[in-house]
Amino acid sequence: MLDDDSPFPTLFWLTCPVLIKRVSRQEAGGALTAATQRLANDPVLKSRQSSAAARYVARRDQHAPVDRSAPLPGGGPDRIKCLHAHVAHELADPPNPVGATALSNAGWPECVVGCVAPK
């Protein structure tokens, strides 16, 4: 919940430290602008991303409806603001085409030892 008791709009979080770093490098390298430009120039991609965003909102609203004027986590189908949110969505509830592209570019970490020790 936010300070005003409204639900926090983010449902999925990227938590893998390796993926966080790899996705952060993409963002720093201009991937947000590139993804936004691809959406503007590719109506099929924009339609697929719009469907992913609608599915995200529907699933999130099953838990706690959020004011429709609130921005979508990671941006909407017109502007990508956070690849981490899109990758998390792709991992938890695919498909998210922007998240799938960022995940593919990041590569799946081949960790030998887990980041979190079992309890």
PDB file of C-alpha atoms in Angstrom:
ATOM      1  CA  MET A   1       0.000   0.000   0.000  1.00  0.00           C
ATOM      2  CA  LEU A   2       1.055   3.548  -0.633  1.00  0.00           C
ATOM      3  CA  ASP A   3       1.005   6.325   1.955  1.00  0.00           C
ATOM      4  CA  ASP A   4      -2.550   7.256   0.930  1.00  0.00           C
ATOM      5  CA  ASP A   5      -3.658   3.599   1.461  1.00  0.00           C
ATOM      6  CA  SER A   6      -4.056   2.994  -2.265  1.00  0.00           C
ATOM      7  CA  PRO A   7      -2.642  -0.282  -3.617  1.00  0.00           C
ATOM      8  CA  PHE A   8       0.894  -0.231  -4.981  1.00  0.00           C
ATOM      9  CA  PRO A   9       0.555  -0.693  -8.762  1.00  0.00           C
ATOM     10  CA  THR A  10       3.442  -3.162  -9.212  1.00  0.00           C
ATOM     11  CA  LEU A  11       2.578  -6.853  -8.986  1.00  0.00           C
ATOM     12  CA  PHE A  12       5.772  -8.514 -10.256  1.00  0.00           C
ATOM     13  CA  TRP A  13       9.340  -7.698  -9.172  1.00  0.00           C
ATOM     14  CA  LEU A  14      12.627  -8.804 -10.682  1.00  0.00           C
ATOM     15  CA  THR A  15      14.682 -10.127  -7.771  1.00  0.00           C
ATOM     16  CA  CYS A  16      17.574 -12.081  -9.301  1.00  0.00           C
ATOM     17  CA  PRO A  17      20.691  -9.948  -8.660  1.00  0.00           C
ATOM     18  CA  VAL A  18      22.367 -11.175 -11.851  1.00  0.00           C
ATOM     19  CA  LEU A  19      19.361 -10.346 -14.043  1.00  0.00           C
ATOM     20  CA  ILE A  20      18.899  -7.000 -12.293  1.00  0.00           C
ATOM     21  CA  LYS A  21      22.458  -6.010 -13.243  1.00  0.00           C
ATOM     22  CA  ARG A  22      22.119  -7.252 -16.802  1.00  0.00           C
ATOM     23  CA  VAL A  23      18.814  -5.472 -17.347  1.00  0.00           C
ATOM     24  CA  SER A  24      20.217  -2.313 -15.741  1.00  0.00           C
ATOM     25  CA  ARG A  25      23.046  -2.363 -18.298  1.00  0.00           C
ATOM     26  CA  GLN A  26      20.481  -2.539 -21.080  1.00  0.00           C
ATOM     27  CA  GLU A  27      18.584   0.427 -19.656  1.00  0.00           C
ATOM     28  CA  ALA A  28      21.800   2.431 -19.317  1.00  0.00           C
ATOM     29  CA  GLY A  29      22.645   1.554 -22.919  1.00  0.00           C
ATOM     30  CA  GLY A  30      19.477   3.091 -24.365  1.00  0.00           C
ATOM     31  CA  ALA A  31      17.168   0.070 -24.444  1.00  0.00           C
ATOM     32  CA  LEU A  32      14.205   2.038 -23.030  1.00  0.00           C
ATOM     33  CA  THR A  33      14.270   4.486 -25.936  1.00  0.00           C
ATOM     34  CA  ALA A  34      14.829   1.683 -28.445  1.00  0.00           C
ATOM     35  CA  ALA A  35      11.896  -0.351 -27.084  1.00  0.00           C
ATOM     36  CA  THR A  36       9.618   2.687 -27.123  1.00  0.00           C
ATOM     37  CA  GLN A  37      10.618   3.415 -30.732  1.00  0.00           C
ATOM     38  CA  ARG A  38       9.950  -0.210 -31.728  1.00  0.00           C
ATOM     39  CA  LEU A  39       6.456   0.042 -30.231  1.00  0.00           C
ATOM     40  CA  ALA A  40       5.804   3.251 -32.176  1.00  0.00           C
ATOM     41  CA  ASN A  41       6.961   1.702 -35.446  1.00  0.00           C
ATOM     42  CA  ASP A  42       5.568  -1.837 -35.152  1.00  0.00           C
ATOM     43  CA  PRO A  43       1.777  -2.072 -34.783  1.00  0.00           C
ATOM     44  CA  VAL A  44       1.903  -5.844 -34.240  1.00  0.00           C
ATOM     45  CA  LEU A  45       4.383  -5.476 -31.382  1.00  0.00           C
ATOM     46  CA  LYS A  46       2.319  -2.642 -29.921  1.00  0.00           C
ATOM     47  CA  SER A  47      -0.809  -4.798 -30.060  1.00  0.00           C
ATOM     48  CA  ARG A  48       0.977  -7.707 -28.352  1.00  0.00           C
ATOM     49  CA  GLN A  49       2.360  -5.362 -25.672  1.00  0.00           C
ATOM     50  CA  SER A  50      -1.103  -3.838 -25.172  1.00  0.00           C
ATOM     51  CA  SER A  51      -2.506  -7.333 -24.602  1.00  0.00           C
ATOM     52  CA  ALA A  52       0.252  -8.071 -22.078  1.00  0.00           C
ATOM     53  CA  ALA A  53      -0.479  -4.797 -20.254  1.00  0.00           C
ATOM     54  CA  ALA A  54      -4.221  -5.536 -20.133  1.00  0.00           C
ATOM     55  CA  ARG A  55      -3.538  -9.030 -18.773  1.00  0.00           C
ATOM     56  CA  TYR A  56      -1.196  -7.545 -16.150  1.00  0.00           C
ATOM     57  CA  VAL A  57      -3.822  -5.041 -15.003  1.00  0.00           C
ATOM     58  CA  ALA A  58      -6.530  -7.710 -14.834  1.00  0.00           C
ATOM     59  CA  ARG A  59      -4.343 -10.000 -12.740  1.00  0.00           C
ATOM     60  CA  ARG A  60      -3.214  -7.167 -10.470  1.00  0.00           C
ATOM     61  CA  ASP A  61      -6.786  -5.967  -9.986  1.00  0.00           C
ATOM     62  CA  GLN A  62      -7.792  -9.442  -8.778  1.00  0.00           C
ATOM     63  CA  HIS A  63      -5.665  -8.661  -5.714  1.00  0.00           C
ATOM     64  CA  ALA A  64      -6.396  -4.958  -5.265  1.00  0.00           C
ATOM     65  CA  PRO A  65      -7.891  -2.712  -7.945  1.00  0.00           C
ATOM     66  CA  VAL A  66      -5.752   0.308  -8.740  1.00  0.00           C
ATOM     67  CA  ASP A  67      -7.042   3.657  -9.981  1.00  0.00           C
ATOM     68  CA  ARG A  68      -7.058   3.473 -13.778  1.00  0.00           C
ATOM     69  CA  SER A  69      -5.287   6.832 -13.987  1.00  0.00           C
ATOM     70  CA  ALA A  70      -2.232   5.302 -12.297  1.00  0.00           C
ATOM     71  CA  PRO A  71       0.587   4.512 -14.737  1.00  0.00           C
ATOM     72  CA  LEU A  72       1.286   0.895 -15.573  1.00  0.00           C
ATOM     73  CA  PRO A  73       4.386  -0.566 -13.942  1.00  0.00           C
ATOM     74  CA  GLY A  74       7.214  -0.383 -16.441  1.00  0.00           C
ATOM     75  CA  GLY A  75       5.204   1.920 -18.685  1.00  0.00           C
ATOM     76  CA  GLY A  76       2.342   1.070 -20.947  1.00  0.00           C
ATOM     77  CA  PRO A  77       2.089   0.000 -24.550  1.00  0.00           C
ATOM     78  CA  ASP A  78       3.278   3.419 -25.732  1.00  0.00           C
ATOM     79  CA  ARG A  79       6.334   4.123 -23.573  1.00  0.00           C
ATOM     80  CA  ILE A  80       8.711   1.749 -21.819  1.00  0.00           C
ATOM     81  CA  LYS A  81       9.967   3.140 -18.498  1.00  0.00           C
ATOM     82  CA  CYS A  82      11.390   0.072 -16.711  1.00  0.00           C
ATOM     83  CA  LEU A  83      12.678  -3.088 -18.351  1.00  0.00           C
ATOM     84  CA  HIS A  84      12.974  -4.737 -14.925  1.00  0.00           C
ATOM     85  CA  ALA A  85       9.181  -4.685 -14.573  1.00  0.00           C
ATOM     86  CA  HIS A  86       8.689  -6.129 -18.054  1.00  0.00           C
ATOM     87  CA  VAL A  87      11.236  -8.908 -17.486  1.00  0.00           C
ATOM     88  CA  ALA A  88       9.579  -9.782 -14.170  1.00  0.00           C
ATOM     89  CA  HIS A  89       6.208  -9.923 -15.919  1.00  0.00           C
ATOM     90  CA  GLU A  90       7.644 -12.128 -18.675  1.00  0.00           C
ATOM     91  CA  LEU A  91       9.072 -14.534 -16.106  1.00  0.00           C
ATOM     92  CA  ALA A  92       5.974 -14.675 -13.891  1.00  0.00           C
ATOM     93  CA  ASP A  93       3.118 -14.456 -16.402  1.00  0.00           C
ATOM     94  CA  PRO A  94       4.265 -14.607 -20.038  1.00  0.00           C
ATOM     95  CA  PRO A  95       3.999 -13.396 -22.686  1.00  0.00           C
ATOM     96  CA  ASN A  96       5.350  -9.881 -22.372  1.00  0.00           C
ATOM     97  CA  PRO A  97       7.131  -9.159 -25.672  1.00  0.00           C
ATOM     98  CA  VAL A  98       9.240  -6.279 -24.347  1.00  0.00           C
ATOM     99  CA  GLY A  99      10.208  -8.362 -21.319  1.00  0.00           C
ATOM    100  CA  ALA A 100      10.990 -11.378 -23.512  1.00  0.00           C
ATOM    101  CA  THR A 101      13.332  -9.308 -25.677  1.00  0.00           C
ATOM    102  CA  ALA A 102      15.131  -7.845 -22.661  1.00  0.00           C
ATOM    103  CA  LEU A 103      15.401 -11.290 -21.065  1.00  0.00           C
ATOM    104  CA  SER A 104      16.802 -12.743 -24.281  1.00  0.00           C
ATOM    105  CA  ASN A 105      19.340  -9.917 -24.485  1.00  0.00           C
ATOM    106  CA  ALA A 106      20.298 -10.444 -20.838  1.00  0.00           C
ATOM    107  CA  GLY A 107      20.742 -14.188 -21.137  1.00  0.00           C
ATOM    108  CA  TRP A 108      19.711 -16.607 -18.448  1.00  0.00           C
ATOM    109  CA  PRO A 109      22.264 -16.650 -15.623  1.00  0.00           C
ATOM    110  CA  GLU A 110      23.994 -19.966 -15.164  1.00  0.00           C
ATOM    111  CA  CYS A 111      24.396 -19.665 -11.421  1.00  0.00           C
ATOM    112  CA  VAL A 112      26.185 -22.493  -9.685  1.00  0.00           C
ATOM    113  CA  VAL A 113      25.308 -21.292  -6.197  1.00  0.00           C
ATOM    114  CA  GLY A 114      21.964 -19.763  -5.290  1.00  0.00           C
ATOM    115  CA  CYS A 115      21.826 -16.102  -4.274  1.00  0.00           C
ATOM    116  CA  VAL A 116      19.677 -16.876  -1.256  1.00  0.00           C
ATOM    117  CA  ALA A 117      20.543 -19.576   1.233  1.00  0.00           C
ATOM    118  CA  PRO A 118      17.665 -21.951   2.026  1.00  0.00           C
ATOM    119  CA  LYS A 119      16.183 -21.581   5.513  1.00  0.00           C
TER     120      LYS A 119
END
